[in-house]
Amino acid sequence: MDPDHAVRAGRQQVAPLALAAVLSAGLSMPVSAQDLPYIDPARGTLLIHGNYCGPGNRSPRPPIDALDLACMHHDICSPPRGEIPTCACNDRLHREAEAVSLDARQLQSLRETAGFVADTALALPCQP
């Protein structure tokens, strides 16, 4: 293995943890979320975590934690409802949610939800 490849591989392992630390530090104040799961049949939305995680959600409320922030970033990046997001938007959600899932400082339940969101992001339809 060449030295540059080893450095890149090391960064890829550290980057998710560093991202989770930054996101967690910026979200230390508790913010309330809706009761979950929350289904709004009139809007056709399902909220699975926080104020942003789930199909069709674009909450006016602040994110409650690092995972909710990742979902908010995905919502901001995604096109209007009915259009397919770019693969870059879904890739970002995967990276940020996976970073939360690997952050040992987070509650186990949040880490598990973040892992689910990260895995789901890989299966979402997208356009190049």
N, CA and C atoms as an extended XYZ file, in Angstrom:
384
Properties=species:S:1:pos:R:3:atomname:S:1:resname:S:1:resid:I:1 pbc="F F F"
N         0.849       -1.171        0.000 N   MET     1
C         0.000        0.000        0.000 CA  MET     1
C         0.895        1.234        0.000 C   MET     1
N         0.616        2.197       -0.899 N   ASP     2
C         1.432        3.402       -0.925 CA  ASP     2
C         1.071        4.293        0.264 C   ASP     2
N         1.989        5.159        0.704 N   PRO     3
C         1.753        5.987        1.899 CA  PRO     3
C         0.539        6.904        1.755 C   PRO     3
N         0.312        7.450        0.554 N   ASP     4
C        -0.841        8.330        0.367 CA  ASP     4
C        -2.141        7.570        0.564 C   ASP     4
N        -2.202        6.335        0.085 N   HIS     5
C        -3.410        5.528        0.247 CA  HIS     5
C        -3.664        5.244        1.726 C   HIS     5
N        -2.609        4.963        2.479 N   ALA     6
C        -2.755        4.693        3.913 CA  ALA     6
C        -3.283        5.919        4.649 C   ALA     6
N        -2.804        7.098        4.278 N   VAL     7
C        -3.269        8.336        4.913 CA  VAL     7
C        -4.741        8.561        4.597 C   VAL     7
N        -5.134        8.382        3.320 N   ARG     8
C        -6.544        8.557        2.941 CA  ARG     8
C        -7.422        7.560        3.678 C   ARG     8
N        -6.979        6.323        3.792 N   ALA     9
C        -7.767        5.302        4.487 CA  ALA     9
C        -7.932        5.671        5.960 C   ALA     9
N        -6.889        6.179        6.571 N   GLY    10
C        -6.976        6.603        7.972 CA  GLY    10
C        -7.940        7.761        8.152 C   GLY    10
N        -7.919        8.707        7.227 N   ARG    11
C        -8.841        9.843        7.294 CA  ARG    11
C       -10.282        9.380        7.142 C   ARG    11
N       -10.518        8.401        6.279 N   GLN    12
C       -11.875        7.906        6.077 CA  GLN    12
C       -12.417        7.272        7.350 C   GLN    12
N       -11.565        6.672        8.154 N   GLN    13
C       -12.012        6.064        9.400 CA  GLN    13
C       -12.245        7.114       10.479 C   GLN    13
N       -11.457        8.167       10.510 N   VAL    14
C       -11.560        9.189       11.537 CA  VAL    14
C       -12.628       10.224       11.190 C   VAL    14
N       -12.840       10.490        9.915 N   ALA    15
C       -13.755       11.551        9.497 CA  ALA    15
C       -15.157       11.401       10.071 C   ALA    15
N       -15.802       10.217       10.036 N   PRO    16
C       -17.146       10.131       10.605 CA  PRO    16
C       -17.198       10.465       12.088 C   PRO    16
N       -16.192       10.037       12.847 N   LEU    17
C       -16.179       10.339       14.271 CA  LEU    17
C       -15.966       11.826       14.521 C   LEU    17
N       -15.101       12.439       13.742 N   ALA    18
C       -14.868       13.871       13.889 CA  ALA    18
C       -16.129       14.661       13.542 C   ALA    18
N       -16.825       14.253       12.490 N   LEU    19
C       -18.060       14.925       12.098 CA  LEU    19
C       -19.099       14.798       13.202 C   LEU    19
N       -19.225       13.630       13.786 N   ALA    20
C       -20.198       13.428       14.869 CA  ALA    20
C       -19.867       14.322       16.056 C   ALA    20
N       -18.573       14.454       16.366 N   ALA    21
C       -18.169       15.300       17.490 CA  ALA    21
C       -18.545       16.755       17.243 C   ALA    21
N       -18.308       17.230       16.041 N   VAL    22
C       -18.644       18.614       15.699 CA  VAL    22
C       -20.150       18.829       15.754 C   VAL    22
N       -20.903       17.907       15.173 N   LEU    23
C       -22.352       18.046       15.175 CA  LEU    23
C       -22.914       17.976       16.584 C   LEU    23
N       -22.388       17.091       17.410 N   SER    24
C       -22.866       16.931       18.780 CA  SER    24
C       -22.566       18.168       19.619 C   SER    24
N       -21.386       18.715       19.455 N   ALA    25
C       -21.003       19.885       20.231 CA  ALA    25
C       -21.892       21.079       19.925 C   ALA    25
N       -22.310       21.198       18.692 N   GLY    26
C       -23.152       22.318       18.300 CA  GLY    26
C       -24.605       22.154       18.693 C   GLY    26
N       -24.974       20.987       19.184 N   LEU    27
C       -26.370       20.727       19.522 CA  LEU    27
C       -26.512       20.295       20.969 C   LEU    27
N       -25.897       21.023       21.877 N   SER    28
C       -25.913       20.607       23.271 CA  SER    28
C       -27.148       21.074       24.024 C   SER    28
N       -27.863       22.055       23.522 N   MET    29
C       -29.047       22.533       24.213 CA  MET    29
C       -30.255       21.682       23.825 C   MET    29
N       -31.029       21.226       24.814 N   PRO    30
C       -32.189       20.400       24.493 CA  PRO    30
C       -33.281       21.217       23.807 C   PRO    30
N       -33.880       20.633       22.807 N   VAL    31
C       -34.975       21.241       22.081 CA  VAL    31
C       -36.061       20.184       21.983 C   VAL    31
N       -37.297       20.574       22.138 N   SER    32
C       -38.361       19.575       22.107 CA  SER    32
C       -38.703       19.183       20.680 C   SER    32
N       -39.145       17.956       20.539 N   ALA    33
C       -39.572       17.423       19.249 CA  ALA    33
C       -41.028       17.009       19.364 C   ALA    33
N       -41.593       16.635       18.243 N   GLN    34
C       -42.952       16.131       18.227 CA  GLN    34
C       -42.974       14.732       18.827 C   GLN    34
N       -44.154       14.284       19.286 N   ASP    35
C       -44.298       12.903       19.728 CA  ASP    35
C       -44.085       11.997       18.522 C   ASP    35
N       -43.349       10.887       18.737 N   LEU    36
C       -42.981       10.020       17.628 CA  LEU    36
C       -43.503        8.607       17.802 C   LEU    36
N       -43.721        7.862       16.760 N   PRO    37
C       -43.738        8.348       15.380 CA  PRO    37
C       -44.952        9.228       15.139 C   PRO    37
N       -44.791       10.174       14.260 N   TYR    38
C       -45.845       11.129       13.955 CA  TYR    38
C       -46.220       10.979       12.490 C   TYR    38
N       -47.476       10.697       12.251 N   ILE    39
C       -47.975       10.545       10.889 CA  ILE    39
C       -48.970       11.661       10.616 C   ILE    39
N       -48.752       12.369        9.531 N   ASP    40
C       -49.691       13.410        9.099 CA  ASP    40
C       -50.285       12.950        7.770 C   ASP    40
N       -51.456       12.300        7.798 N   PRO    41
C       -52.035       11.779        6.560 CA  PRO    41
C       -52.397       12.863        5.555 C   PRO    41
N       -52.724       14.044        6.043 N   ALA    42
C       -53.083       15.132        5.123 CA  ALA    42
C       -51.884       15.545        4.270 C   ALA    42
N       -50.696       15.531        4.861 N   ARG    43
C       -49.482       15.903        4.124 CA  ARG    43
C       -48.747       14.695        3.570 C   ARG    43
N       -49.122       13.490        4.023 N   GLY    44
C       -48.430       12.282        3.568 CA  GLY    44
C       -47.022       12.184        4.114 C   GLY    44
N       -46.853       12.534        5.404 N   THR    45
C       -45.520       12.514        6.003 CA  THR    45
C       -45.463       11.519        7.160 C   THR    45
N       -44.265       11.040        7.429 N   LEU    46
C       -43.989       10.149        8.544 CA  LEU    46
C       -42.711       10.634        9.205 C   LEU    46
N       -42.803       10.999       10.466 N   LEU    47
C       -41.647       11.481       11.207 CA  LEU    47
C       -41.174       10.357       12.119 C   LEU    47
N       -39.911        9.938       11.968 N   ILE    48
C       -39.396        8.836       12.781 CA  ILE    48
C       -38.426        9.284       13.866 C   ILE    48
N       -37.880       10.495       13.735 N   HIS    49
C       -36.944       10.999       14.742 CA  HIS    49
C       -36.869       12.511       14.651 C   HIS    49
N       -36.840       13.158       15.821 N   GLY    50
C       -36.637       14.599       15.874 CA  GLY    50
C       -37.707       15.366       15.131 C   GLY    50
N       -37.271       16.405       14.441 N   ASN    51
C       -38.179       17.257       13.676 CA  ASN    51
C       -38.020       17.105       12.169 C   ASN    51
N       -37.013       16.342       11.728 N   TYR    52
C       -36.714       16.267       10.298 CA  TYR    52
C       -36.599       14.861        9.722 C   TYR    52
N       -36.330       13.855       10.524 N   CYS    53
C       -36.049       12.523        9.997 CA  CYS    53
C       -37.332       11.776        9.644 C   CYS    53
N       -37.531       11.587        8.370 N   GLY    54
C       -38.694       10.876        7.862 CA  GLY    54
C       -39.121       11.484        6.539 C   GLY    54
N       -39.796       10.697        5.720 N   PRO    55
C       -40.192       11.193        4.394 CA  PRO    55
C       -41.217       12.320        4.467 C   PRO    55
N       -40.946       13.357        3.707 N   GLY    56
C       -41.882       14.465        3.567 CA  GLY    56
C       -41.803       15.539        4.624 C   GLY    56
N       -40.819       15.494        5.507 N   ASN    57
C       -40.747       16.468        6.602 CA  ASN    57
C       -39.799       17.601        6.279 C   ASN    57
N       -40.277       18.795        6.507 N   ARG    58
C       -39.461       20.012        6.408 CA  ARG    58
C       -39.934       20.933        7.518 C   ARG    58
N       -39.541       20.602        8.725 N   SER    59
C       -40.030       21.267        9.926 CA  SER    59
C       -39.526       22.700       10.033 C   SER    59
N       -40.349       23.567       10.628 N   PRO    60
C       -39.849       24.916       10.936 CA  PRO    60
C       -39.110       24.947       12.274 C   PRO    60
N       -39.143       23.831       13.023 N   ARG    61
C       -38.490       23.755       14.330 CA  ARG    61
C       -36.995       23.489       14.177 C   ARG    61
N       -36.215       23.803       15.224 N   PRO    62
C       -34.770       23.508       15.162 CA  PRO    62
C       -34.521       22.011       15.334 C   PRO    62
N       -33.398       21.513       14.813 N   PRO    63
C       -33.047       20.097       15.027 CA  PRO    63
C       -32.763       19.854       16.507 C   PRO    63
N       -33.093       18.641       16.976 N   ILE    64
C       -32.931       18.335       18.402 CA  ILE    64
C       -31.587       17.708       18.737 C   ILE    64
N       -30.890       17.175       17.738 N   ASP    65
C       -29.601       16.521       17.987 CA  ASP    65
C       -28.863       16.374       16.659 C   ASP    65
N       -27.717       15.711       16.713 N   ALA    66
C       -26.868       15.585       15.523 CA  ALA    66
C       -27.547       14.795       14.405 C   ALA    66
N       -28.317       13.768       14.751 N   LEU    67
C       -29.019       13.006       13.710 CA  LEU    67
C       -30.093       13.857       13.056 C   LEU    67
N       -30.843       14.594       13.844 N   ASP    68
C       -31.879       15.468       13.298 CA  ASP    68
C       -31.252       16.540       12.407 C   ASP    68
N       -30.077       17.019       12.781 N   LEU    69
C       -29.369       17.989       11.950 CA  LEU    69
C       -28.988       17.374       10.603 C   LEU    69
N       -28.537       16.119       10.628 N   ALA    70
C       -28.209       15.425        9.376 CA  ALA    70
C       -29.445       15.325        8.481 C   ALA    70
N       -30.583       15.004        9.086 N   CYS    71
C       -31.827       14.914        8.312 CA  CYS    71
C       -32.237       16.286        7.778 C   CYS    71
N       -32.033       17.342        8.581 N   MET    72
C       -32.333       18.697        8.126 CA  MET    72
C       -31.454       19.057        6.923 C   MET    72
N       -30.172       18.714        6.992 N   HIS    73
C       -29.275       18.972        5.858 CA  HIS    73
C       -29.785       18.273        4.608 C   HIS    73
N       -30.269       17.036        4.759 N   HIS    74
C       -30.805       16.293        3.616 CA  HIS    74
C       -32.038       16.999        3.061 C   HIS    74
N       -32.908       17.474        3.944 N   ASP    75
C       -34.110       18.182        3.497 CA  ASP    75
C       -33.747       19.446        2.729 C   ASP    75
N       -32.768       20.177        3.236 N   ILE    76
C       -32.340       21.418        2.571 CA  ILE    76
C       -31.752       21.112        1.197 C   ILE    76
N       -31.023       20.030        1.105 N   CYS    77
C       -30.355       19.642       -0.134 CA  CYS    77
C       -31.332       19.059       -1.166 C   CYS    77
N       -32.427       18.492       -0.681 N   SER    78
C       -33.366       17.794       -1.559 CA  SER    78
C       -34.268       18.767       -2.314 C   SER    78
N       -34.694       18.368       -3.516 N   PRO    79
C       -35.599       19.211       -4.298 CA  PRO    79
C       -37.019       19.161       -3.725 C   PRO    79
N       -37.918       19.945       -4.269 N   PRO    80
C       -39.306       19.922       -3.798 CA  PRO    80
C       -39.903       18.518       -3.882 C   PRO    80
N       -40.906       18.314       -3.075 N   ARG    81
C       -41.589       17.014       -3.013 CA  ARG    81
C       -42.003       16.546       -4.399 C   ARG    81
N       -41.807       15.260       -4.640 N   GLY    82
C       -42.164       14.678       -5.927 CA  GLY    82
C       -40.991       14.576       -6.882 C   GLY    82
N       -39.900       15.279       -6.563 N   GLU    83
C       -38.695       15.215       -7.394 CA  GLU    83
C       -37.651       14.361       -6.671 C   GLU    83
N       -36.763       13.767       -7.433 N   ILE    84
C       -35.752       12.866       -6.870 CA  ILE    84
C       -34.500       13.669       -6.515 C   ILE    84
N       -33.972       13.483       -5.283 N   PRO    85
C       -32.763       14.198       -4.890 CA  PRO    85
C       -31.532       13.665       -5.622 C   PRO    85
N       -30.476       14.428       -5.553 N   THR    86
C       -29.219       13.965       -6.137 CA  THR    86
C       -28.593       12.916       -5.220 C   THR    86
N       -27.754       12.102       -5.799 N   CYS    87
C       -27.050       11.088       -5.013 CA  CYS    87
C       -26.140       11.752       -3.981 C   CYS    87
N       -25.636       12.953       -4.291 N   ALA    88
C       -24.784       13.664       -3.340 CA  ALA    88
C       -25.549       14.002       -2.063 C   ALA    88
N       -26.830       14.356       -2.173 N   CYS    89
C       -27.649       14.636       -0.979 CA  CYS    89
C       -27.791       13.384       -0.131 C   CYS    89
N       -28.105       12.269       -0.773 N   ASN    90
C       -28.270       11.018       -0.041 CA  ASN    90
C       -26.945       10.540        0.557 C   ASN    90
N       -25.855       10.743       -0.167 N   ASP    91
C       -24.532       10.362        0.339 CA  ASP    91
C       -24.177       11.171        1.588 C   ASP    91
N       -24.525       12.462        1.581 N   ARG    92
C       -24.247       13.305        2.753 CA  ARG    92
C       -25.047       12.810        3.952 C   ARG    92
N       -26.327       12.492        3.740 N   LEU    93
C       -27.142       11.962        4.834 CA  LEU    93
C       -26.523       10.679        5.370 C   LEU    93
N       -26.080        9.810        4.478 N   HIS    94
C       -25.449        8.559        4.912 CA  HIS    94
C       -24.219        8.848        5.775 C   HIS    94
N       -23.344        9.722        5.302 N   ARG    95
C       -22.103       10.028        6.035 CA  ARG    95
C       -22.403       10.628        7.411 C   ARG    95
N       -23.294       11.617        7.449 N   GLU    96
C       -23.571       12.298        8.710 CA  GLU    96
C       -24.299       11.384        9.702 C   GLU    96
N       -25.263       10.612        9.228 N   ALA    97
C       -25.989        9.697       10.114 CA  ALA    97
C       -25.060        8.580       10.598 C   ALA    97
N       -24.210        8.090        9.727 N   GLU    98
C       -23.263        7.047       10.136 CA  GLU    98
C       -22.300        7.576       11.193 C   GLU    98
N       -21.888        8.836       11.056 N   ALA    99
C       -21.002        9.426       12.056 CA  ALA    99
C       -21.680        9.446       13.428 C   ALA    99
N       -22.963        9.754       13.463 N   VAL   100
C       -23.698        9.745       14.728 CA  VAL   100
C       -23.781        8.313       15.263 C   VAL   100
N       -24.010        7.353       14.375 N   SER   101
C       -24.138        5.953       14.806 CA  SER   101
C       -22.838        5.412       15.393 C   SER   101
N       -21.713        5.997       15.035 N   LEU   102
C       -20.407        5.540       15.523 CA  LEU   102
C       -19.902        6.331       16.725 C   LEU   102
N       -20.640        7.356       17.119 N   ASP   103
C       -20.223        8.235       18.213 CA  ASP   103
C       -20.600        7.600       19.557 C   ASP   103
N       -19.622        7.085       20.261 N   ALA   104
C       -19.851        6.380       21.528 CA  ALA   104
C       -20.439        7.289       22.608 C   ALA   104
N       -20.362        8.596       22.435 N   ARG   105
C       -20.918        9.520       23.429 CA  ARG   105
C       -22.436        9.642       23.319 C   ARG   105
N       -22.989        9.166       22.215 N   GLN   106
C       -24.440        9.259       22.010 CA  GLN   106
C       -25.143        8.092       22.706 C   GLN   106
N       -26.402        8.290       23.059 N   LEU   107
C       -27.205        7.207       23.617 CA  LEU   107
C       -27.303        6.071       22.612 C   LEU   107
N       -27.351        4.847       23.116 N   GLN   108
C       -27.421        3.679       22.236 CA  GLN   108
C       -28.649        3.749       21.324 C   GLN   108
N       -29.789        4.192       21.854 N   SER   109
C       -31.005        4.266       21.034 CA  SER   109
C       -30.831        5.251       19.870 C   SER   109
N       -30.158        6.379       20.115 N   LEU   110
C       -29.898        7.339       19.042 CA  LEU   110
C       -28.932        6.746       18.031 C   LEU   110
N       -27.911        6.044       18.509 N   ARG   111
C       -26.939        5.421       17.611 CA  ARG   111
C       -27.615        4.393       16.707 C   ARG   111
N       -28.551        3.631       17.273 N   GLU   112
C       -29.264        2.634       16.475 CA  GLU   112
C       -30.156        3.294       15.425 C   GLU   112
N       -30.863        4.351       15.814 N   THR   113
C       -31.702        5.077       14.856 CA  THR   113
C       -30.835        5.692       13.769 C   THR   113
N       -29.698        6.250       14.157 N   ALA   114
C       -28.784        6.847       13.180 CA  ALA   114
C       -28.258        5.793       12.210 C   ALA   114
N       -27.970        4.603       12.707 N   GLY   115
C       -27.529        3.521       11.824 CA  GLY   115
C       -28.612        3.148       10.824 C   GLY   115
N       -29.856        3.111       11.284 N   PHE   116
C       -30.986        2.827       10.401 CA  PHE   116
C       -31.106        3.907        9.324 C   PHE   116
N       -31.009        5.165        9.727 N   VAL   117
C       -31.099        6.278        8.769 CA  VAL   117
C       -29.942        6.212        7.780 C   VAL   117
N       -28.735        5.939        8.268 N   ALA   118
C       -27.563        5.852        7.386 CA  ALA   118
C       -27.743        4.753        6.349 C   ALA   118
N       -28.212        3.576        6.792 N   ASP   119
C       -28.430        2.467        5.860 CA  ASP   119
C       -29.534        2.788        4.863 C   ASP   119
N       -30.593        3.414        5.344 N   THR   120
C       -31.715        3.775        4.475 CA  THR   120
C       -31.285        4.784        3.416 C   THR   120
N       -30.395        5.701        3.791 N   ALA   121
C       -29.925        6.715        2.836 CA  ALA   121
C       -29.270        6.075        1.619 C   ALA   121
N       -28.618        4.919        1.823 N   LEU   122
C       -27.980        4.228        0.706 CA  LEU   122
C       -28.997        3.615       -0.256 C   LEU   122
N       -30.202        3.355        0.237 N   ALA   123
C       -31.238        2.727       -0.579 CA  ALA   123
C       -32.205        3.728       -1.210 C   ALA   123
N       -32.093        4.997       -0.853 N   LEU   124
C       -33.003        6.002       -1.405 CA  LEU   124
C       -32.737        6.215       -2.891 C   LEU   124
N       -33.793        6.407       -3.672 N   PRO   125
C       -33.572        6.708       -5.095 CA  PRO   125
C       -32.878        8.054       -5.227 C   PRO   125
N       -32.042        8.169       -6.255 N   CYS   126
C       -31.349        9.433       -6.467 CA  CYS   126
C       -30.955        9.552       -7.931 C   CYS   126
N       -30.604       10.769       -8.295 N   GLN   127
C       -30.107       11.031       -9.652 CA  GLN   127
C       -28.686       11.585       -9.548 C   GLN   127
N       -27.854       11.253      -10.517 N   PRO   128
C       -26.445       11.697      -10.461 CA  PRO   128
C       -26.282       13.209      -10.412 C   PRO   128
